[in-house]
Tab-separated table of N, CA and C in Angstrom:
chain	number	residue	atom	x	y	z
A	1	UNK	N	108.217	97.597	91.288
A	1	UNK	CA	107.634	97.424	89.963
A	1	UNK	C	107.046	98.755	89.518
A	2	UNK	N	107.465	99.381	88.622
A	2	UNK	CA	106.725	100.595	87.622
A	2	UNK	C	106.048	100.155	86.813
A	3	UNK	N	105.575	101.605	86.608
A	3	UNK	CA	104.045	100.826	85.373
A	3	UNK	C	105.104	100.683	84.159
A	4	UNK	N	106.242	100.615	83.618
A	4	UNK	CA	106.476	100.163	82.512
A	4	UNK	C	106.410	98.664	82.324
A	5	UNK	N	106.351	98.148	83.675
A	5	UNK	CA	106.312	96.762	83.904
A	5	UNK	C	104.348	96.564	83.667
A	6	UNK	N	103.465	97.081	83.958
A	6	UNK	CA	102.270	97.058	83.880
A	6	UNK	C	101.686	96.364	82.456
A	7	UNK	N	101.046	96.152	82.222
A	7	UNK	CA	100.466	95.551	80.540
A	7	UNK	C	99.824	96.620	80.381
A	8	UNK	N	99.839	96.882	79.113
A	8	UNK	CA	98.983	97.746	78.653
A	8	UNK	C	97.776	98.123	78.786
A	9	UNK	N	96.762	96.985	78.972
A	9	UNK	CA	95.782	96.672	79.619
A	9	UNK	C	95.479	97.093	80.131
A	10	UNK	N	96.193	96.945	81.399
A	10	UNK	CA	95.561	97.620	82.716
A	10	UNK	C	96.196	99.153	83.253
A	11	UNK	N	96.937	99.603	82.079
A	11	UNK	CA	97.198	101.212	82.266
A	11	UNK	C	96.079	101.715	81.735
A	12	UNK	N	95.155	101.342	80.952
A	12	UNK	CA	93.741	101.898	80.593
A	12	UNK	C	93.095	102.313	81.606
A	13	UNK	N	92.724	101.788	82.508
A	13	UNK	CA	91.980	101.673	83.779
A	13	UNK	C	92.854	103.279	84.419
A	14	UNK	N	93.857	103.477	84.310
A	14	UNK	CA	94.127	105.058	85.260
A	14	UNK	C	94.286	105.848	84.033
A	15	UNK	N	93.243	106.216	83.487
A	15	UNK	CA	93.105	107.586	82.679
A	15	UNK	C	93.261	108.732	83.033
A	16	UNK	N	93.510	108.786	84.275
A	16	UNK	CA	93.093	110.277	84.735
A	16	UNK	C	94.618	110.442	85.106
A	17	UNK	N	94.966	109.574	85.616
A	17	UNK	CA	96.610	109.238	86.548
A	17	UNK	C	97.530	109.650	85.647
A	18	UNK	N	98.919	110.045	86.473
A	18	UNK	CA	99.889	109.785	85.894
A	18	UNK	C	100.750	108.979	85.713
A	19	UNK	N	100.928	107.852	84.469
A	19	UNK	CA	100.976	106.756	84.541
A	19	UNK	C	102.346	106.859	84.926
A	20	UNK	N	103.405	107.921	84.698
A	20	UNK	CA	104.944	107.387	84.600
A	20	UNK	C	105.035	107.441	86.308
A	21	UNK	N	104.064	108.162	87.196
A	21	UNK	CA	104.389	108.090	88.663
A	21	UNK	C	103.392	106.828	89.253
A	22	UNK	N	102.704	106.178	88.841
A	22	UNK	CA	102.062	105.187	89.380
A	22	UNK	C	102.690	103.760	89.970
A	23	UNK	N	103.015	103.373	90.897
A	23	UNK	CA	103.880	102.577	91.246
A	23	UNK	C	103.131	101.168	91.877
A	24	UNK	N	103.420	100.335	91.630
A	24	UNK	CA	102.634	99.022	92.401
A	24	UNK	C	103.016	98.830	93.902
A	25	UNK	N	104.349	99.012	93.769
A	25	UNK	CA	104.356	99.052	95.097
A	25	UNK	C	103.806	100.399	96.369
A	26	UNK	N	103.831	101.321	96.043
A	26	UNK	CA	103.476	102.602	96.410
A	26	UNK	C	102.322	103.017	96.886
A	27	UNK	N	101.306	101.933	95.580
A	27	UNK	CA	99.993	102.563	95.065
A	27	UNK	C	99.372	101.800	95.113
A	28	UNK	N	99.423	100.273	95.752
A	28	UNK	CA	98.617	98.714	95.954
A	28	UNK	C	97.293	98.894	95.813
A	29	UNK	N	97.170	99.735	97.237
A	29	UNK	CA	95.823	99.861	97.579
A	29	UNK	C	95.063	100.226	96.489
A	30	UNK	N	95.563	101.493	95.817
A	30	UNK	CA	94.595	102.647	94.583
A	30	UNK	C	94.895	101.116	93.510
A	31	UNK	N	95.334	100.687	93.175
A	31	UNK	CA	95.762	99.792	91.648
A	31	UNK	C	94.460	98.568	92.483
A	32	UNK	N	94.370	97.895	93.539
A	32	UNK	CA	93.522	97.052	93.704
A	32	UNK	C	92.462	97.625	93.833
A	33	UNK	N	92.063	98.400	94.150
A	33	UNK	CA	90.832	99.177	93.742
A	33	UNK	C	90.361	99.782	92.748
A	34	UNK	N	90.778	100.080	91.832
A	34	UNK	CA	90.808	100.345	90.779
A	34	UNK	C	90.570	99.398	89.563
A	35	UNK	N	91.086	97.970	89.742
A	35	UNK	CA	90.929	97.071	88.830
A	35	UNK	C	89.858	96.039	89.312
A	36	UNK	N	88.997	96.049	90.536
A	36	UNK	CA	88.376	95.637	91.519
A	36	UNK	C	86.736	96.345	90.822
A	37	UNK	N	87.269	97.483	90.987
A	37	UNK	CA	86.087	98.233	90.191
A	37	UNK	C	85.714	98.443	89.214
A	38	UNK	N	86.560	98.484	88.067
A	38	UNK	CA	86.370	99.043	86.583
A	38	UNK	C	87.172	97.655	86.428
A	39	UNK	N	87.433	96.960	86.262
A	39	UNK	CA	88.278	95.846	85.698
A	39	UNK	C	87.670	94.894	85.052
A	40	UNK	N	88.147	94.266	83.602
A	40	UNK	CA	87.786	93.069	83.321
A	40	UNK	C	88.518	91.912	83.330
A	41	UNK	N	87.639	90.700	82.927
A	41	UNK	CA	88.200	89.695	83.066
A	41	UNK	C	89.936	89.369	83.194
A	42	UNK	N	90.518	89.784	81.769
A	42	UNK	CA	91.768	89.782	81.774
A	42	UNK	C	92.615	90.678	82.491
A	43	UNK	N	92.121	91.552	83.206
A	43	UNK	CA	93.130	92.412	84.448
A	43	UNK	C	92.886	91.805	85.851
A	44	UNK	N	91.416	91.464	86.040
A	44	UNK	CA	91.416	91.285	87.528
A	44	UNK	C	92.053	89.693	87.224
A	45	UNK	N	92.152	88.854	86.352
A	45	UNK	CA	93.333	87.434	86.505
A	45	UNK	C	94.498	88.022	86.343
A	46	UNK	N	95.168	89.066	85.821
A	46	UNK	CA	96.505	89.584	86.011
A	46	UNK	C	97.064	89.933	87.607
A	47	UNK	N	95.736	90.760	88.257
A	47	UNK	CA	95.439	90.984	89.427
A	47	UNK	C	95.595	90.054	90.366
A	48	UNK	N	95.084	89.189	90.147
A	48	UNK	CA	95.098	87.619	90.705
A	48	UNK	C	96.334	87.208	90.721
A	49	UNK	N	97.212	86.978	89.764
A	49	UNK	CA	98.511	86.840	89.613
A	49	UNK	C	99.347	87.370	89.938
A	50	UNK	N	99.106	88.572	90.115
A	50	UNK	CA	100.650	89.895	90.877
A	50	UNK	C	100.369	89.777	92.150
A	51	UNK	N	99.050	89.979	92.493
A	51	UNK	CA	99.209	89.903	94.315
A	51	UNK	C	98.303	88.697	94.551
A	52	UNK	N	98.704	87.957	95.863
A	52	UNK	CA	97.907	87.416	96.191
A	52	UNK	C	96.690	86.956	97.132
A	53	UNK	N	95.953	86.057	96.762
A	53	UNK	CA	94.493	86.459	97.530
A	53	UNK	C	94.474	87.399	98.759
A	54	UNK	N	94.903	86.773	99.640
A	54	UNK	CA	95.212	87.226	101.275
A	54	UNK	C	95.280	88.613	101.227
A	55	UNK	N	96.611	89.043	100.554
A	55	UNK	CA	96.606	90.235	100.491
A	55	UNK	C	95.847	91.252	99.473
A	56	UNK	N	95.132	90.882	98.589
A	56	UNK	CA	93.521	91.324	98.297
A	56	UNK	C	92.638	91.650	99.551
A	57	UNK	N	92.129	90.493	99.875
A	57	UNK	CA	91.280	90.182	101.136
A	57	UNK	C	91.160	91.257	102.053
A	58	UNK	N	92.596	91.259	102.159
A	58	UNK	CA	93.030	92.678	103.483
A	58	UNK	C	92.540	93.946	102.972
A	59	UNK	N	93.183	94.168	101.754
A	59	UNK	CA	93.177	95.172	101.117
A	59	UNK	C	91.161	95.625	100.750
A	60	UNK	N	90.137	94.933	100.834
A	60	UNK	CA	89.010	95.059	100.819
A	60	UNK	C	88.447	95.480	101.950
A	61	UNK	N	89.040	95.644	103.424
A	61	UNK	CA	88.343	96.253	104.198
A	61	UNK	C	89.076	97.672	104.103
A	62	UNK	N	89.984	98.161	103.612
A	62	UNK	CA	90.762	99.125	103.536
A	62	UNK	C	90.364	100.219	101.984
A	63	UNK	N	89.798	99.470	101.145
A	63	UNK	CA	89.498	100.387	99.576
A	63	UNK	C	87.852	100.966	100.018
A	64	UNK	N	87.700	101.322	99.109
A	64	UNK	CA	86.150	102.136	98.533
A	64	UNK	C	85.956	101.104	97.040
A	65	UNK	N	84.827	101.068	97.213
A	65	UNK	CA	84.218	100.162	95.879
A	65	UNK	C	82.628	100.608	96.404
A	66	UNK	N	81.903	100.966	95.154
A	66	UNK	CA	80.889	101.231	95.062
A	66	UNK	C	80.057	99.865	95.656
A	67	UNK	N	79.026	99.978	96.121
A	67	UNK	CA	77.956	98.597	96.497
A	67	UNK	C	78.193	97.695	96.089
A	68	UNK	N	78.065	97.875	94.467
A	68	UNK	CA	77.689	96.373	93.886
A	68	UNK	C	78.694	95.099	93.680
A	69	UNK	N	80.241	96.647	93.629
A	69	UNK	CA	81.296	95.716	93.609
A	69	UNK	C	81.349	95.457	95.034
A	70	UNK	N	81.804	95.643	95.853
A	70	UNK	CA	82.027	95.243	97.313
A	70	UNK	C	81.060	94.427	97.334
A	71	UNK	N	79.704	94.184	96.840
A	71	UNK	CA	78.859	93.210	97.411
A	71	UNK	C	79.627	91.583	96.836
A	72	UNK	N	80.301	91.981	95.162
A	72	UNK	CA	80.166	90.991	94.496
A	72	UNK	C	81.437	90.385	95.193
A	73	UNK	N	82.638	91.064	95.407
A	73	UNK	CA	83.682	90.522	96.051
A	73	UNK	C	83.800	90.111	97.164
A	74	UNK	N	82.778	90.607	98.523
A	74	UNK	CA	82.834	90.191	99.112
A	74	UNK	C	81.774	88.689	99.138
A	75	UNK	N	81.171	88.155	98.380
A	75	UNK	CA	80.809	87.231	97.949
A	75	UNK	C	81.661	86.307	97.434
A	76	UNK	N	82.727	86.549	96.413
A	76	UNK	CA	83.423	85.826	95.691
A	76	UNK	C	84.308	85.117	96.552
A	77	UNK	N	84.938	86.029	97.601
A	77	UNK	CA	86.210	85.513	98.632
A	77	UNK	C	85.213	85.030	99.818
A	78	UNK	N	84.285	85.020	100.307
A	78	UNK	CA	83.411	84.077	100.573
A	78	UNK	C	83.561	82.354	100.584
């Protein structure tokens, strides 16, 4: 999946990136972290929908997220 496949939406979230090399499959980890952290409602349920829980889950002992998010997620999947 390439980000042309991505929603618009959630190409906001990599401002800095280069979106035409950003790959979902490639880049899981950075894209779940990324929408984990800066994400709203309507990306992290897109989020929800492209991958699933489990492999979130995993993917949370493996990212960086500032405190508050890691506190809140690791609460949520709780």
């Amino acid at each position: 999946m390439h980000t042309e496949s991505l929603p618009t939406f959630i190409t906001r979230y990599f401002w800095g990136d280069n979106i035409k090399e950003l790959d979902l499959v490639n880049h899981k980890k950075y894209i779940v972290q990324t929408l984990l952290e800066r994400g709203d409602q309507q990306a992290i349920t897109w989020l929800f929908s492209t991958i699933d829980r489990d492999t979130i889950q995993k993917l949370l002992k493996e990212i960086q997220l500032s405190k508050k998010s890691a506190n809140f997620w690791h609460i949520y999947f709780s």
